[in-house]
CSV table of C-alpha atoms and ligand atoms in Angstrom, one decimal:
chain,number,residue,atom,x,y,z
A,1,UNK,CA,-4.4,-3.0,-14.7
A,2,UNK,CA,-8.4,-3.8,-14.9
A,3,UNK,CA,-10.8,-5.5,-17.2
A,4,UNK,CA,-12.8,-3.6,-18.9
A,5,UNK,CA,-16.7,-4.7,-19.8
A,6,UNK,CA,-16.7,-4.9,-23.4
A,7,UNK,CA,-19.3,-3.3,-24.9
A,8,UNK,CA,-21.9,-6.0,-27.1
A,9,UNK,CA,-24.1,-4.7,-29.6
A,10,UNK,CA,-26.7,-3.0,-29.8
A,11,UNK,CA,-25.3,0.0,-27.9
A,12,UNK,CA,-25.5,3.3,-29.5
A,13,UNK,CA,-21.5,3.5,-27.9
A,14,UNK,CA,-20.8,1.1,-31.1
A,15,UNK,CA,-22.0,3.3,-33.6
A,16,UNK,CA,-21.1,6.9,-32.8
A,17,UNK,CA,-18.1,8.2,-34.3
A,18,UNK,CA,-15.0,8.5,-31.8
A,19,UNK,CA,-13.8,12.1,-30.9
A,20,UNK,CA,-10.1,12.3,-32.0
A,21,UNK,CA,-7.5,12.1,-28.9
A,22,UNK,CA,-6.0,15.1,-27.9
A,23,UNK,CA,-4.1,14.4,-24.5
A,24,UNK,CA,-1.4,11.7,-24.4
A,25,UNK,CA,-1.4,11.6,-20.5
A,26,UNK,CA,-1.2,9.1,-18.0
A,27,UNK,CA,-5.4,8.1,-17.9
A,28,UNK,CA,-4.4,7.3,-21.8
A,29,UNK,CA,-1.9,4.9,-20.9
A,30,UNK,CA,-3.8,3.5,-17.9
A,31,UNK,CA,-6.8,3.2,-20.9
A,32,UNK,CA,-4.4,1.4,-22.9
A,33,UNK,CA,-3.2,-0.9,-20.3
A,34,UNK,CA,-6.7,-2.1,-19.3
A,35,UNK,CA,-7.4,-2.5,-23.1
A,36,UNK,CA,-4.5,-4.6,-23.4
A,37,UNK,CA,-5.6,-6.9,-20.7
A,38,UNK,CA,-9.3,-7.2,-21.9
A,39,UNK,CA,-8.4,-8.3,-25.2
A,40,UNK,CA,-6.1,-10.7,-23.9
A,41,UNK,CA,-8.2,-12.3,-21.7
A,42,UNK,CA,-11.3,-11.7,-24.4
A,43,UNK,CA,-8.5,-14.0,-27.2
A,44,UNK,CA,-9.4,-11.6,-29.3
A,45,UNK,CA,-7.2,-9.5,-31.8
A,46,UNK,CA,-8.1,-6.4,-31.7
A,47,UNK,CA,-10.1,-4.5,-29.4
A,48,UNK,CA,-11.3,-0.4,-30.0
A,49,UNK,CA,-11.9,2.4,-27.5
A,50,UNK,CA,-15.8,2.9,-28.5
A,51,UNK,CA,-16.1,-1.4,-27.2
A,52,UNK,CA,-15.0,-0.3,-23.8
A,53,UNK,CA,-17.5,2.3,-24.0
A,54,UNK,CA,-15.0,5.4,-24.7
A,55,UNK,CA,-16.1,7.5,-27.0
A,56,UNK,CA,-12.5,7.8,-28.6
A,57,UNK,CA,-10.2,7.2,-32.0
A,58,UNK,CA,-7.7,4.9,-30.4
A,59,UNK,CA,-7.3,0.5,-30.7
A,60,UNK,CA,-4.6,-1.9,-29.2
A,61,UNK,CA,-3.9,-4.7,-31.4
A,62,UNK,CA,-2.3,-8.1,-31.4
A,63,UNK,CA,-2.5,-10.5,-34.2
A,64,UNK,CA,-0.1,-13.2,-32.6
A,65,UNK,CA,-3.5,-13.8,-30.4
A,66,UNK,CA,-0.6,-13.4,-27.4
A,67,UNK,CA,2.1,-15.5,-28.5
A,68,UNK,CA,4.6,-12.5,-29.4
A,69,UNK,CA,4.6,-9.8,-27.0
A,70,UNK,CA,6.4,-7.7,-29.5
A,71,UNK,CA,3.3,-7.4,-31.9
A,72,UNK,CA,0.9,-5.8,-29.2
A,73,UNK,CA,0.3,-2.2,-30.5
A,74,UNK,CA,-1.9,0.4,-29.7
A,75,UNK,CA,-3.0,3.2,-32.8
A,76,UNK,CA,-4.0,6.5,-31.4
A,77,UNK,CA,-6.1,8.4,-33.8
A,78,UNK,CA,-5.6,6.1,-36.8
A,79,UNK,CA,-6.1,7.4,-40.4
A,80,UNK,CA,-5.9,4.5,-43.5
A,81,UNK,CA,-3.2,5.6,-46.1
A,82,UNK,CA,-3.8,3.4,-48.8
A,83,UNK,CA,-5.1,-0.2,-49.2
A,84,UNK,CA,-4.6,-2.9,-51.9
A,85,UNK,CA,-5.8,-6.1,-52.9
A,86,UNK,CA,-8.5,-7.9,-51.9
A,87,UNK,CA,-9.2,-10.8,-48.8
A,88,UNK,CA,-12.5,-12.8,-47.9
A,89,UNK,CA,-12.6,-14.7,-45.0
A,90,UNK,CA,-14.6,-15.1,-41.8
A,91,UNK,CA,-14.8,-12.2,-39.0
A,92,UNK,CA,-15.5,-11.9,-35.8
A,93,UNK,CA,-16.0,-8.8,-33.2
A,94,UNK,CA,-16.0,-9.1,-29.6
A,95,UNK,CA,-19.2,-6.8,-29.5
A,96,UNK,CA,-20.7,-10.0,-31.5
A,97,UNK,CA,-20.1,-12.6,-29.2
A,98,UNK,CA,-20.1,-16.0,-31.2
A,99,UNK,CA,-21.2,-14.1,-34.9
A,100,UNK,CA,-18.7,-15.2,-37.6
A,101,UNK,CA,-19.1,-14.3,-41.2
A,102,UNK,CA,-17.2,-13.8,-44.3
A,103,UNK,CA,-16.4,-10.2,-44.6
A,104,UNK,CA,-14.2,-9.1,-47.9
A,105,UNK,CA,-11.7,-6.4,-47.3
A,106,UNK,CA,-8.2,-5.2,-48.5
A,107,UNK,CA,-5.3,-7.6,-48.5
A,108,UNK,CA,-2.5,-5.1,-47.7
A,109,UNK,CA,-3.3,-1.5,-45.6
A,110,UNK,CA,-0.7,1.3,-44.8
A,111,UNK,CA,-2.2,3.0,-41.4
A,112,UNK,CA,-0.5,6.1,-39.6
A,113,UNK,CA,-1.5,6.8,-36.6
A,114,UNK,CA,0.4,8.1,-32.9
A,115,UNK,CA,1.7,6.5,-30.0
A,116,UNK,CA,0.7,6.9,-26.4
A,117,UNK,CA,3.4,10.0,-26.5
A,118,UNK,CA,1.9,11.4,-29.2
A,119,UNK,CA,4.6,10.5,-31.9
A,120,UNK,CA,3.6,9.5,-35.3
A,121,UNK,CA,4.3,6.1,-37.0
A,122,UNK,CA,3.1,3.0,-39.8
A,123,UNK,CA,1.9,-0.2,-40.1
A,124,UNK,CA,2.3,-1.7,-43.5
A,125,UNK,CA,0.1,-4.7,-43.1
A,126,UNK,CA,-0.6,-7.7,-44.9
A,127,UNK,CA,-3.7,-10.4,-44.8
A,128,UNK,CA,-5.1,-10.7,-40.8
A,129,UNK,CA,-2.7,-7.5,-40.1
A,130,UNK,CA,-4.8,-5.5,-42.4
A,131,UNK,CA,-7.9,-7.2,-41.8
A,132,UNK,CA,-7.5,-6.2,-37.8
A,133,UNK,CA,-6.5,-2.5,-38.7
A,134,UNK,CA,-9.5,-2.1,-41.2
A,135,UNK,CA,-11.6,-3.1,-38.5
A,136,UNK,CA,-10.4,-1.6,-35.7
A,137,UNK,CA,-10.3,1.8,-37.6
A,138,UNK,CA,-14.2,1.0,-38.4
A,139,UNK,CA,-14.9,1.1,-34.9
A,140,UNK,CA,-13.5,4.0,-34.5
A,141,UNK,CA,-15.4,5.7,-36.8
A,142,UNK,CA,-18.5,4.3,-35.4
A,143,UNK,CA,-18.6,1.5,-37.8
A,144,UNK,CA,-19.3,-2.2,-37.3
A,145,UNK,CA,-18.4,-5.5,-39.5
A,146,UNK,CA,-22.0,-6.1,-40.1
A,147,UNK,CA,-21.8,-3.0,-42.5
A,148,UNK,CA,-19.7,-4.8,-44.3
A,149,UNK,CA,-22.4,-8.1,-45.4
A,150,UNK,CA,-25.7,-7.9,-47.2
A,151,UNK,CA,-28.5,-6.6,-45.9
A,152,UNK,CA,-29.9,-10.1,-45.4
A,153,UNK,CA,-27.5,-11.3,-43.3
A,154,UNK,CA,-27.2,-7.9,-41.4
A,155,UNK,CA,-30.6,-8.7,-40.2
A,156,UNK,CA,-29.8,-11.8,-39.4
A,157,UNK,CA,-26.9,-11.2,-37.4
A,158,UNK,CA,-29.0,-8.6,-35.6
A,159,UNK,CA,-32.3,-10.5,-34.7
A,160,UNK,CA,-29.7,-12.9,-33.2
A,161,UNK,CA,-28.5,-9.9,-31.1
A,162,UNK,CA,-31.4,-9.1,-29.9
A,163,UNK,CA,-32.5,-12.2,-28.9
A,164,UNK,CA,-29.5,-12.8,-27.4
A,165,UNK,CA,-29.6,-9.5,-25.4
A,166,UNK,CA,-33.0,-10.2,-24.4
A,167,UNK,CA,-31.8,-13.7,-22.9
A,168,UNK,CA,-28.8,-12.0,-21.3
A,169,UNK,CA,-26.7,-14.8,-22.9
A,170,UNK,CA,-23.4,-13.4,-23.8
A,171,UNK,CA,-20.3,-15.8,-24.3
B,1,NI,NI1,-14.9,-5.6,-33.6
């Protein structure tokens, strides 16, 4: 296994759409692996293809933050069956090193999606669960949390960015 640089914003990697997987082959599970062992060492709880800068639908996930081996999961080429409900609460992103904010999203999400062999399977997902898939799925898509505040803060969040950038002052 390797770690991965993970990708912080702005990066045009971050906002271009994933291309859906289509081989479920060993450099797919080596991917997977190394995503794995970023995000661990990252503490974060979720951590998308695009933020490794592949240009793929695909995110491994782990909302015991490493506490329960059984709850690390990677979704291949995720698609959101339904949502319910409503959640607020603070967000973070890896891409966004040290930017929280409160982001509302669905309290419960049902997400299909296929494992590294290709098969097909749920999550039904309640509160961070469903908050990490919603996410996740974003970045898939090309889309980032701060599309999720108002525009005020969105500018906010990205002067800091910049600024940060510019410094070379990452976390
Ligand atoms: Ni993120």
């Amino acid at each position: 296994m390797a770690l991965l640089e993970i990708i912080k914003y702005p990066d045009d990697v971050l906002e271009t759409p994933g291309e859906p997987v289509t081989e479920f082959d060993e450099r797919l599970k080596k991917l997977i692996a190394d995503m794995f062992e970023t995000m661990s060492e990252a503490r974060g709880v979720g951590l998308a293809a695009p933020q490794v800068n592949v240009s793929q639908r695909l995110f491994v996930m782990d909302c015991s933050g490493g506490s329960d081996p059984s709850r690390r999961v990677a979704l291949i080429n995720p698609v959101i069956l339904s949502v319910e409900g409503e959640q607020t609460g603070d967000e973070g992103c890896l891409s966004f090193p040290g930017v929280f904010f409160a982001v509302t999203r669905s309290l419960r999400a049902v997400v299909q999606a296929q494992d590294t062999n290709g098969e097909m399977f749920e999550i039904d997902g309640m509160d961070l669960t469903a908050r990490c898939m919603l996410h996740e799925t974003d970045h898939c898509d090309g889309i980032l949390f701060i599309n999720h505040t108002t525009r005020l803060k969105r500018e906010m969040v990205k002067r800091k960015m910049r600024k940060l950038a510019r410094a070379g002052k990452w976390l």
